[in-house]
Coordinates of C-alpha atoms (C1' of nucleotides) in Angstrom, one line a residue:
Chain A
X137 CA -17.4 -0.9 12.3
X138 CA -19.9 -3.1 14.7
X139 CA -19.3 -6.5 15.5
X140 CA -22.1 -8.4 13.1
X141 CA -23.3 -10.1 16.6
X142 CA -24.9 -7.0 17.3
X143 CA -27.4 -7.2 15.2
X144 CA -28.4 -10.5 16.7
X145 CA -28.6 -10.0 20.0
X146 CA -28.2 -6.2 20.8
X147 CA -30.9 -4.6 18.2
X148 CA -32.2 -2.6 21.2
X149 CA -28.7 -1.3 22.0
X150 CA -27.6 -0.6 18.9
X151 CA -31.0 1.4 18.2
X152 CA -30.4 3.4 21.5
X153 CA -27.4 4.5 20.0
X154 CA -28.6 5.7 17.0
X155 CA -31.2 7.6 19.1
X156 CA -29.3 9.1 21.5
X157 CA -26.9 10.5 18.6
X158 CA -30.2 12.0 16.9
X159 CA -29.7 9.7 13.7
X160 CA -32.7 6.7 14.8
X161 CA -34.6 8.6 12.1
X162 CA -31.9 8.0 9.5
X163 CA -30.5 4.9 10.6
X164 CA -33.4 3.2 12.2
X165 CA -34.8 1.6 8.8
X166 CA -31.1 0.6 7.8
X167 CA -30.9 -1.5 11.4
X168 CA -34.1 -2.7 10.2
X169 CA -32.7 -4.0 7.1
X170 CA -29.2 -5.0 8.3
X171 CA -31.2 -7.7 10.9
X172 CA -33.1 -9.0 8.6
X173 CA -30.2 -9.3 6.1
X174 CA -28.0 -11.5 9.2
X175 CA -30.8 -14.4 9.0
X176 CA -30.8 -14.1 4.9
X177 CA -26.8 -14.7 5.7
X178 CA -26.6 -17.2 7.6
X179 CA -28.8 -19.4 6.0
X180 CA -26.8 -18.9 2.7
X181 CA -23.8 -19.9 4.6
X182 CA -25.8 -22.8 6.2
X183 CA -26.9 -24.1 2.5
X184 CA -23.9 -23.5 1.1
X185 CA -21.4 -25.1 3.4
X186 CA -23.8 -28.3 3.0
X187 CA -23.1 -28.4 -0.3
X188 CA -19.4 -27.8 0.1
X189 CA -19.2 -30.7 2.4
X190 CA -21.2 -33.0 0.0
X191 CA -18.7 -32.1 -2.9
X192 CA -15.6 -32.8 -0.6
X193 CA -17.0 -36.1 0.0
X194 CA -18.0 -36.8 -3.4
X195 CA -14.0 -35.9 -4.4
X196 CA -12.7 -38.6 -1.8
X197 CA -14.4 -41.4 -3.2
X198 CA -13.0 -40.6 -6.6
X199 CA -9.7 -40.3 -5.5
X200 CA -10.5 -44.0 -3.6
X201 CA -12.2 -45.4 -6.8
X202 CA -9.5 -44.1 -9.2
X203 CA -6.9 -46.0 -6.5
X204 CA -8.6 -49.1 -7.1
X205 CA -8.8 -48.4 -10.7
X206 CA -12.6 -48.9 -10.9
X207 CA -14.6 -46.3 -13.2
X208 CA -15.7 -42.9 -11.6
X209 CA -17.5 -41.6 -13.9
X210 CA -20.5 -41.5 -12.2
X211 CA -19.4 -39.8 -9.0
X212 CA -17.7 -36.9 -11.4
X213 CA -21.0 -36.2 -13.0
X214 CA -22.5 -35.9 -9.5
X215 CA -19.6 -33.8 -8.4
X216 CA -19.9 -31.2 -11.1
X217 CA -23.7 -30.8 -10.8
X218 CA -22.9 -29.8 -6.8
X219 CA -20.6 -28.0 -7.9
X220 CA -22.8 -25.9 -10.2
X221 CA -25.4 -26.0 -6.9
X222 CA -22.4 -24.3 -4.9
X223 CA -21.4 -21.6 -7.1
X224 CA -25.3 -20.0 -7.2
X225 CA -25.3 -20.1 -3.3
X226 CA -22.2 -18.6 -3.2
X227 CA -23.4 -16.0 -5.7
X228 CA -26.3 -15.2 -3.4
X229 CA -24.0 -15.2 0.1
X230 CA -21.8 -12.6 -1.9
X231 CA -24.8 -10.7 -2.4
X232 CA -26.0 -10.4 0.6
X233 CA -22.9 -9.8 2.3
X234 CA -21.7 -6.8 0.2
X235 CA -25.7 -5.6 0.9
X236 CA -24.5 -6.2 4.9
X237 CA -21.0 -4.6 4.7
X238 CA -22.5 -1.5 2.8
X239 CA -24.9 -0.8 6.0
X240 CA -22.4 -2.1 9.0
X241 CA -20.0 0.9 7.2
X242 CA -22.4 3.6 7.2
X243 CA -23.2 2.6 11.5
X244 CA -21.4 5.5 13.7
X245 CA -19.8 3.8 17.1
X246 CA -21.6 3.3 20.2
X247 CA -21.4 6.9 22.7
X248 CA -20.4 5.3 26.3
X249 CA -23.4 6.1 28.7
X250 CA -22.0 8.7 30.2
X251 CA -21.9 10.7 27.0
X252 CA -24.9 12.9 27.3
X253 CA -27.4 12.6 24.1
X254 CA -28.4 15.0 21.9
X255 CA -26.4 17.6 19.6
X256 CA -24.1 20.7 19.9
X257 CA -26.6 22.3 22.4
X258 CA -25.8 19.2 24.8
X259 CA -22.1 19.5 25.2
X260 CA -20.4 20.2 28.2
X261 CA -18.0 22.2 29.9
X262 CA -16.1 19.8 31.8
X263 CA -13.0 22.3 33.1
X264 CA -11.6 25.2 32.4
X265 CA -8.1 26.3 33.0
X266 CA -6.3 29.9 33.1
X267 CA -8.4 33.4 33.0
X268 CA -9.1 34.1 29.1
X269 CA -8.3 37.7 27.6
X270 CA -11.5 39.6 27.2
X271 CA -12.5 40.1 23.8
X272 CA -12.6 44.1 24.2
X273 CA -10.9 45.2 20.5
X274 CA -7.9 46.1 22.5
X275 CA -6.8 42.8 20.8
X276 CA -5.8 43.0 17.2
X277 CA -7.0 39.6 15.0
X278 CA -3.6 37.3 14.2
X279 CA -4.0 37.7 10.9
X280 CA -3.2 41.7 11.1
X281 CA -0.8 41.2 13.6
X282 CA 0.9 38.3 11.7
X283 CA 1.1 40.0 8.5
X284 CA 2.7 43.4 10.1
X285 CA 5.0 41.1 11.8
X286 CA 6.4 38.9 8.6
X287 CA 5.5 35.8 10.5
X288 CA 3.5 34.3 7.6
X289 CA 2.5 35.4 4.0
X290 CA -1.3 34.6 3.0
X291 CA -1.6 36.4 -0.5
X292 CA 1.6 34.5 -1.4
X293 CA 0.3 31.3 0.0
X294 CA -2.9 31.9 -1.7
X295 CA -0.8 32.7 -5.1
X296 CA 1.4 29.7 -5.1
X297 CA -1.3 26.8 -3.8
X298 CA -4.5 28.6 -3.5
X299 CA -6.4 29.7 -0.4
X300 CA -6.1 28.4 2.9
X301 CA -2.4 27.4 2.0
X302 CA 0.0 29.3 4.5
X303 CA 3.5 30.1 3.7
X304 CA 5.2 31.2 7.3
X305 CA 8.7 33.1 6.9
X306 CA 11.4 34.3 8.9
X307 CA 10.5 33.8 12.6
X308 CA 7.1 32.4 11.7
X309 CA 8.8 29.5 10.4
X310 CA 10.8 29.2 13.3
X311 CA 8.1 28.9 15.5
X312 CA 6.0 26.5 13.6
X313 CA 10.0 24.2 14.0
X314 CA 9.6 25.3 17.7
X315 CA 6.6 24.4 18.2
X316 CA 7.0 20.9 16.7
X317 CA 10.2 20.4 18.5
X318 CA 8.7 21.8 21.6
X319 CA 5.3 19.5 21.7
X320 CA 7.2 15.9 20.7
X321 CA 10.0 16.5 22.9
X322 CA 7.7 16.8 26.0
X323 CA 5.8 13.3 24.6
X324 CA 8.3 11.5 24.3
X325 CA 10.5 12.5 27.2
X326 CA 8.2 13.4 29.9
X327 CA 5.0 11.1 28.6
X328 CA 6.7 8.2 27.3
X329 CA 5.3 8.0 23.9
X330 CA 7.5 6.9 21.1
X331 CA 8.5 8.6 18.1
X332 CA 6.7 8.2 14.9
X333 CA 8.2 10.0 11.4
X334 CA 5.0 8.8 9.2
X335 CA 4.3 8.6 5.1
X336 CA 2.1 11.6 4.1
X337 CA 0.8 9.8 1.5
X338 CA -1.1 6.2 2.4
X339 CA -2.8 3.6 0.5
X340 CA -6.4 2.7 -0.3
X341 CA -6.7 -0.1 2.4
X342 CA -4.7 2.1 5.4
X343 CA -7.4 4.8 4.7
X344 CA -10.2 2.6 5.1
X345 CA -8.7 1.0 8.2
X346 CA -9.0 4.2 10.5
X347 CA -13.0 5.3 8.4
X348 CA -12.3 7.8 6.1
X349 CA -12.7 5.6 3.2
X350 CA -15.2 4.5 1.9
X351 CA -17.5 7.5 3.2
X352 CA -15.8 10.1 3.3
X353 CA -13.7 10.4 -0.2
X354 CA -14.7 13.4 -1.2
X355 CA -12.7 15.1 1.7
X356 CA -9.3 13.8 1.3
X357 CA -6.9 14.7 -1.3
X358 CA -6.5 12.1 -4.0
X359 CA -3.2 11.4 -6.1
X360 CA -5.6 9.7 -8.3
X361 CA -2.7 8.1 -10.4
X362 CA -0.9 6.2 -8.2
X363 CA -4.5 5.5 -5.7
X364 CA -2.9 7.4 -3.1
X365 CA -4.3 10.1 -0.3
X366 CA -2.7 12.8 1.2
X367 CA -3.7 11.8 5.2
X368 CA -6.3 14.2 6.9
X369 CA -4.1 13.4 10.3
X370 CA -1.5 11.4 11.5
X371 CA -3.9 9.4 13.1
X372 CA -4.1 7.1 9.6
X373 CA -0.6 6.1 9.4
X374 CA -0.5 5.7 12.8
X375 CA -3.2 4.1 14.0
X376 CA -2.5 1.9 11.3
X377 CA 1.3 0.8 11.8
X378 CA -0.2 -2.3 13.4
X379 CA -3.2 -3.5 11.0
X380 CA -3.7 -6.6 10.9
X381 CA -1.2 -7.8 13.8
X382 CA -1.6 -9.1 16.4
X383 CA 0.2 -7.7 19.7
X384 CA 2.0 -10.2 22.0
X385 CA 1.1 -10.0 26.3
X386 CA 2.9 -6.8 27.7
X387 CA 2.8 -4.6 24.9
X388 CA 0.0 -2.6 25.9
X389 CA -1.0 0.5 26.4
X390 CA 1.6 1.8 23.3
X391 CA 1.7 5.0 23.2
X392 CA 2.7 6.9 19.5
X393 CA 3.3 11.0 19.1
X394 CA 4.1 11.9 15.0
X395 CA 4.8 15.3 13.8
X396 CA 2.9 15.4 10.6
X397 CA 1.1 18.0 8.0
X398 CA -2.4 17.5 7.5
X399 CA -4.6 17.9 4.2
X400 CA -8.1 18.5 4.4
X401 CA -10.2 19.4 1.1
X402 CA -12.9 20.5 3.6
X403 CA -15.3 20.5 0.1
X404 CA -18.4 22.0 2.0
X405 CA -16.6 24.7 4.1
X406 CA -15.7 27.9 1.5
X407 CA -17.4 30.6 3.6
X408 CA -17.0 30.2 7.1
X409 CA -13.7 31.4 9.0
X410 CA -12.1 31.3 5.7
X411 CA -9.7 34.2 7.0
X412 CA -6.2 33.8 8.6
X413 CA -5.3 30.9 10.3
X414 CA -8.4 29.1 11.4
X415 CA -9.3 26.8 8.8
X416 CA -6.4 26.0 6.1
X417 CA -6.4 23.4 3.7
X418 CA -2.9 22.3 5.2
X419 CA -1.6 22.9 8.5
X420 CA 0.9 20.8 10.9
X421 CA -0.6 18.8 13.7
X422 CA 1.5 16.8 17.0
X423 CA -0.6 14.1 16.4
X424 CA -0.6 11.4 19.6
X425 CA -2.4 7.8 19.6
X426 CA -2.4 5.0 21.8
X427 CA -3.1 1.0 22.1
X428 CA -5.1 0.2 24.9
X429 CA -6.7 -3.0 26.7
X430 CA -10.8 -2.8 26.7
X431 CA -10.6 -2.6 30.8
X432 CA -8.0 0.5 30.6
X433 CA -9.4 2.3 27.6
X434 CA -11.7 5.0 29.6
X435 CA -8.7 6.1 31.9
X436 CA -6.7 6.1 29.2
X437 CA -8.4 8.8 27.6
X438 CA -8.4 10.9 30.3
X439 CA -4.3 10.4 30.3
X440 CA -4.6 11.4 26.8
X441 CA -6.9 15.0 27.5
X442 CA -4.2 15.3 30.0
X443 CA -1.2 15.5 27.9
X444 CA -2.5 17.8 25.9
X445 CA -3.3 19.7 28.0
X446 CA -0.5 20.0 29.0
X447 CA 0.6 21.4 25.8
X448 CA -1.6 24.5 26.5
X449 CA -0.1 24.9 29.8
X450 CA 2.6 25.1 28.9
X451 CA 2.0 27.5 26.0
X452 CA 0.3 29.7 28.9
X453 CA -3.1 29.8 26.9
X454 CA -6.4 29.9 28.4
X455 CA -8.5 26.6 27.5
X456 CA -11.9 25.0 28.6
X457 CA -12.4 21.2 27.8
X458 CA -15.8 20.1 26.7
X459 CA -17.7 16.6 26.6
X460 CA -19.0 16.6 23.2
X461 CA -22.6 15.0 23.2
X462 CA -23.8 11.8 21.1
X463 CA -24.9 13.8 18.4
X464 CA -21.4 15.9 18.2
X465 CA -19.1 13.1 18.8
X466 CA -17.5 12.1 15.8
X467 CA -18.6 8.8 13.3
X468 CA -15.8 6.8 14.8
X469 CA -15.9 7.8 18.2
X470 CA -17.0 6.2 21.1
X471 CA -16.5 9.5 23.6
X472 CA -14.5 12.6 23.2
X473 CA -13.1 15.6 25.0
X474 CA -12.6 18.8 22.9
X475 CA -9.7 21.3 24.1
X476 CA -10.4 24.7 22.8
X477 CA -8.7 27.9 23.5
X478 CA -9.8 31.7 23.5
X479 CA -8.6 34.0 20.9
X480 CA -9.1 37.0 22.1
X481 CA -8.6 39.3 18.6
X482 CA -11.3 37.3 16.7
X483 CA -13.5 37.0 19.9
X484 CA -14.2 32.9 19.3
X485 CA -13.0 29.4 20.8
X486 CA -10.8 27.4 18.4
X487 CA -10.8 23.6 18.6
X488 CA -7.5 22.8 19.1
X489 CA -7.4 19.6 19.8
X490 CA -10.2 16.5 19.7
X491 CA -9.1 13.4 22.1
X492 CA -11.2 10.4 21.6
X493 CA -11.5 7.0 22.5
X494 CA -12.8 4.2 19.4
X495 CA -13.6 1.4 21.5
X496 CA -12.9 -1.3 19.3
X497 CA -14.5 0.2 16.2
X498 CA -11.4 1.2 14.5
X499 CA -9.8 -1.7 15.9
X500 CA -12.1 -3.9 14.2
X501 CA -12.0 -2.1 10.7
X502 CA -8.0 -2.0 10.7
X503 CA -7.9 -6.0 12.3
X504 CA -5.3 -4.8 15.3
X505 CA -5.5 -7.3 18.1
X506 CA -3.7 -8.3 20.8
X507 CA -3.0 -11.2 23.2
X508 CA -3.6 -10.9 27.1
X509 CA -1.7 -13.3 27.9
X510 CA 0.2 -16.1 25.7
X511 CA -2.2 -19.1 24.8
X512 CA -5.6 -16.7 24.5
X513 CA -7.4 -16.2 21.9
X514 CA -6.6 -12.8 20.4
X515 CA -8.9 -9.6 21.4
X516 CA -9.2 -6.1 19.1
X517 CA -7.5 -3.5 20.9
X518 CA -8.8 -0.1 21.9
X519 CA -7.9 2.4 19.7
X520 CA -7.2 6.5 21.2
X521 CA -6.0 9.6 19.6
X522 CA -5.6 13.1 20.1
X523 CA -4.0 16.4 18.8
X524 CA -1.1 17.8 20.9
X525 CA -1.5 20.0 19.6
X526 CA -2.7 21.6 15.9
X527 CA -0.1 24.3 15.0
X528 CA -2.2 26.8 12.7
X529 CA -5.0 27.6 15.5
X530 CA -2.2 27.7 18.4
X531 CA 0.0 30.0 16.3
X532 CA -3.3 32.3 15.6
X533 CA -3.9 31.9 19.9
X534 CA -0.7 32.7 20.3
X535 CA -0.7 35.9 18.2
X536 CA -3.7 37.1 19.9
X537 CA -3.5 35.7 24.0
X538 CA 0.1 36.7 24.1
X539 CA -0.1 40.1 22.4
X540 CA 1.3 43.0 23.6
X541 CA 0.1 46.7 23.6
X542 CA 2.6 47.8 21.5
X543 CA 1.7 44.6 19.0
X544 CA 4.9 42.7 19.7
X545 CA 4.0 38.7 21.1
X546 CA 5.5 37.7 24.5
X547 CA 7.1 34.3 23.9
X548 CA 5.9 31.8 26.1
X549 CA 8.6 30.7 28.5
X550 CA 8.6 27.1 27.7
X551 CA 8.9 27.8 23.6
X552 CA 11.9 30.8 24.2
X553 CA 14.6 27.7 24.5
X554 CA 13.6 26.3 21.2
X555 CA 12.8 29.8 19.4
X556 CA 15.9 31.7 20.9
X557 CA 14.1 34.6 21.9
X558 CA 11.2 36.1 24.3
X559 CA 9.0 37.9 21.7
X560 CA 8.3 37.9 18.7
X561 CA 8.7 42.2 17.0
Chain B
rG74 C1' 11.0 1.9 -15.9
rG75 C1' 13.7 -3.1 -17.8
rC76 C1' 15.3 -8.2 -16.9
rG77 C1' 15.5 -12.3 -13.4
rC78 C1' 14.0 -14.9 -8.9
rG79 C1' 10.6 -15.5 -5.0
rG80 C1' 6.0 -15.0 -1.6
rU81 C1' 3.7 -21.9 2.7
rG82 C1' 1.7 -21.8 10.0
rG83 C1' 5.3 -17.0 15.4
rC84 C1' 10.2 -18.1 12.7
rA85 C1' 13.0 -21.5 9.5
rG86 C1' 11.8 -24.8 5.8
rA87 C1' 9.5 -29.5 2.9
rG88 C1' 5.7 -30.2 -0.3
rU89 C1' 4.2 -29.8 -8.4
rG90 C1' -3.3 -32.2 -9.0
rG91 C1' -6.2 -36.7 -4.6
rU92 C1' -7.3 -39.0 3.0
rU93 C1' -2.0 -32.2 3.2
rG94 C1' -4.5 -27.7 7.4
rA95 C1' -0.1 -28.9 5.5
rA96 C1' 6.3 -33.1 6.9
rU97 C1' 10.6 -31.6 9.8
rG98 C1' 13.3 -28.2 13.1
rC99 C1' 13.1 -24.0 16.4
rA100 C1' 10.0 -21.1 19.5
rC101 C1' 5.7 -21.4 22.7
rC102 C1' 2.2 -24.0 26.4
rG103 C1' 1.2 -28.4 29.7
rG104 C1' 3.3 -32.7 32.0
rU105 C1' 7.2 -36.5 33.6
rC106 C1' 12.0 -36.5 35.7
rU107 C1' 14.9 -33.1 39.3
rU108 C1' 16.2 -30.2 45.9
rG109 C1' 15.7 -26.3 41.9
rA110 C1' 16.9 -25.2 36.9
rA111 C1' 18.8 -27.1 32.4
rA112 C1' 18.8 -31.4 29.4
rA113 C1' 15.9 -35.5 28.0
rC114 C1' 11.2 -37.6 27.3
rC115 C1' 5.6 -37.4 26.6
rG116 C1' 1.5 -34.4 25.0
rG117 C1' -0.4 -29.9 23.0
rC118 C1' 0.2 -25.7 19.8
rG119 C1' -2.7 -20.7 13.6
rG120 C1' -7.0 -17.8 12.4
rA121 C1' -12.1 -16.6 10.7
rC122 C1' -16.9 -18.4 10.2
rC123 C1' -21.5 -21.9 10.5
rC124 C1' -24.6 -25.6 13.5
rG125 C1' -24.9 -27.0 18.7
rA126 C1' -26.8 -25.9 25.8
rA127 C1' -22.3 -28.7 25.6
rA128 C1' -19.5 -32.5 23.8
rG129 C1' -18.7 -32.3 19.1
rG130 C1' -19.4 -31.7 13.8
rG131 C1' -18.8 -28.7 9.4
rU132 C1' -16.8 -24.7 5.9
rC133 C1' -13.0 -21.4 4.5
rU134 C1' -7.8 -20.0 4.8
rC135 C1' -0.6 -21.9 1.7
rG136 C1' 0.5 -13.1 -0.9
rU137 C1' -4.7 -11.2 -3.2
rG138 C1' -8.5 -12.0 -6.8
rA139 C1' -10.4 -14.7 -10.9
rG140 C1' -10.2 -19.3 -13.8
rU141 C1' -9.4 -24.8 -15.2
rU142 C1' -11.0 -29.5 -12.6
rC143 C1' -15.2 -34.3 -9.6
rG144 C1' -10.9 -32.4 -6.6
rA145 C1' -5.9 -26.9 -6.4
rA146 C1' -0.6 -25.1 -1.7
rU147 C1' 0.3 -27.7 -6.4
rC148 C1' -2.0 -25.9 -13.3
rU149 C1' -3.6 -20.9 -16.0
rC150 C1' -4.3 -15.4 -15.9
rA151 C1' -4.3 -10.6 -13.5
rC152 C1' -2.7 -7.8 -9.5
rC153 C1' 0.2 -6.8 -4.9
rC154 C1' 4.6 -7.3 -2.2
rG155 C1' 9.9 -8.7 -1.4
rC156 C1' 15.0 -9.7 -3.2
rG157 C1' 19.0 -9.2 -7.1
rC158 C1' 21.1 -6.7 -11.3
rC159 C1' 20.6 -2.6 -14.9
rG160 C1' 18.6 2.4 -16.0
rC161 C1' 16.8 7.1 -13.9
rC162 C1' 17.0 10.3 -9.7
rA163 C1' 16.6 14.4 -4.4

RNA sequence: GGCGCGGUGGCAGAGUGGUUGAAUGCACCGGUCUUGAAAACCGGCGGACCCGAAAGGGUCUCGUGAGUUCGAAUCUCACCCGCGCCGCCA
């Protein structure tokens, strides 16, 4: 969400950015609107703190004439026709603020400038790292291989929760344990982030704090009963742990890792890489997230791409790491890297991990501040996340970059401690 | 799920319709004193918003939302959260 002092003085920013994210079109009559609404709004507050002021007076002298014993009768008369006066302003401050609030939510963040604009087309290739497996069809696709291995059961995932729920068994199991295991232990002990163990299931206000609510409802899963949602990512609870606090001088950056499953209805998807592994209604995500001063925030996210990357490193898979462009950075996000390795057996990229920085956008919405230094006045925070990584895509990378002629999977060296072996038969 | 009690400023804790945004203590910030520190003393000390170049003025905020009233931290209703006991339970 956008500061409301935007639309006073920063109309020509704030119309850039729409452009440069290809949505001036969409947006541009809505800005239009929204400025037009912040003069209706603050002459409503103007007319109606007046009035407010008037009645407050009007209630002392009562409370002096009653003292003196002397008949207010008058004065009370007066006071309840303001008070009538007040509640209709009110009324029409109400209205136009819920008009306000309805446009400020449906804004996408500010890009930094040195995002480039435009969609998809526009991204870059920032880095690469490690030599890709050509995609010849000497390498079988992980969900063959998988299967004739035992390392996870579709049909039977399909059968007991529907499509796009895995059920991993035997060593498959294991590794998704190793893998968790493998990926927090290295945050927390060689990055410094601490340890999160978050609720699956959040409330209405902690969903709207990080932006999926109130737009995007449709894609979570609802326990419509109790008005609870399973989370999308870690990332909610997380983010979230400090809404509506205020952090004291020191505190930041914080950095947060959480191991946590992930439920995406994905309503609009049923077609598209609905096979195997590489887009599941549930899968298990090393989620990481971090606090950061407005000054630090850009580094900051370049130490985040880093330890993840680090992840695939480790893991000894091929990656490239692109600069997604205005019009493909996500709602919230102010700039973000994407880290995508090669699977070789299905010939494609996945996205296995999105690392963004929010600005103060989430920071705003979720009311997390903090104080530079004792005495001042308290700032929002910047807000970061990133995967480190998402399980279902690795495992499917894994199955494919690491294969072996003979169809057996060479355990990475950094995993074999934690999965008590070197390959997976 | 049932019964009971309770939610006030960073914390503790007064306050049951009228100059209460809120006593008091602690914490915190500035100062005096001191070689320095502590103690003591003096002063300051929540947040959001509106008007204003500023100085300053105003509004809202005592869990949340509605209501009663000229006036609500104080009264009414609903909801949320916490604590205690009982029930159920991995």
């Amino acid at each position: 969400m956008h500061d409301i002092r935007l639309l006073r003085d920063q109309m020509d920013h704030l119309r850039e950015g729409m452009r440069r994210r290809g949505k001036l079109d969409e947006l541009g009559p809505l800005l239009d609107r929204a400025e037009a609404l912040e003069k209706d709004r603050r002459d409503a507050i103007r007319a109606a703190e007046e009035m407010q002021a008037q009645r407050n007076r009007i209630s002392q002298e009562v409370a002096q004439l009653r003292r003196a014993g002397e008949n207010a009768d008058a004065l009370m008369a007066e006071g309840r026709t303001v008070g009538e006066q007040i509640a209709s302003l009110e009324a029409r401050r109400q209205a136009v603020e819920a008009e306000m609030q309805d446009i400020l939510l449906q804004l996408p963040n500010l890009t930094l400038d040195e995002v480039p604009a435009g969609g998809e087309e526009a991204n870059d290739v920032v880095r690469t790292w490690g030599t890709a497996r050509a995609s010849d069809g000497t390498v079988v696709p992980h969900w063959e291989v998988g299967e004739r291995l035992g390392v996870f059961d579709l049909a039977r995932g399909a059968k007991i929760s529907g499509s796009g729920f895995i059920v991993y068994r035997g060593l498959g199991a294991r590794l998704v344990r190793a893998l968790m295991n493998f990926m927090v232990d290295v945050h927390v002990d060689e990055h410094g982030y601490e340890e999160l163990w978050v609720p699956l299931l959040v409330n209405r206000a902690t969903m709207t704090g990080t932006g999926q609510l109130p737009k995007f409802e449709d894609d979570m899963y609802a326990v419509a009963n109790d008005d609870l949602f399973l989370i999308p990512t870690a990332e909610v609870p997380v983010t979230n742990l400090y809404r509506d606090e205020i952090l004291e001088p020191g505190e930041l950056p914080r950095g947060f890792v959480a191991f946590s499953a992930c439920f995406r209805r994905e309503a609009g998807s049923a077609g598209k890489d609905t096979r195997g592994l590489l887009r599941v209604h549930e899968f298990d995500k090393v989620e990481l997230v971090r606090y950061a001063t407005p000054e630090n925030s850009r580094a900051e996210l370049e130490l985040l791409t880093s330890h993840a990357e680090t992840m695939l490193q480790r893991l000894e898979l091929p990656y490239r790491v692109l600069r997604l462009a205005a019009g493909d950075t996500g709602f919230s996000s102010a700039m973000t890297y994407d880290l995508e390795v090669f699977a070789p057996g299905v010939g494609k990229w996945l996205e296995v991990s999105s690392c963004s920085v929010f600005t103060d956008f989430q920071a705003r919405r979720a009311n997390i501040r903090y104080r530079a230094a004792a005495g001042e006045k308290p700032r929002f925070v910047h807000t970061l996340n990133g995967s480190a990584l998402a399980f279902s895509r690795i495992i499917a990378a894994l199955l494919e970059q690491h294969q072996m002629p003979d169809g057996s999977i060479a355990v990475p060296k950094a995993l074999q401690p934690y999965l008590g072996r070197d390959t997976l038969r």
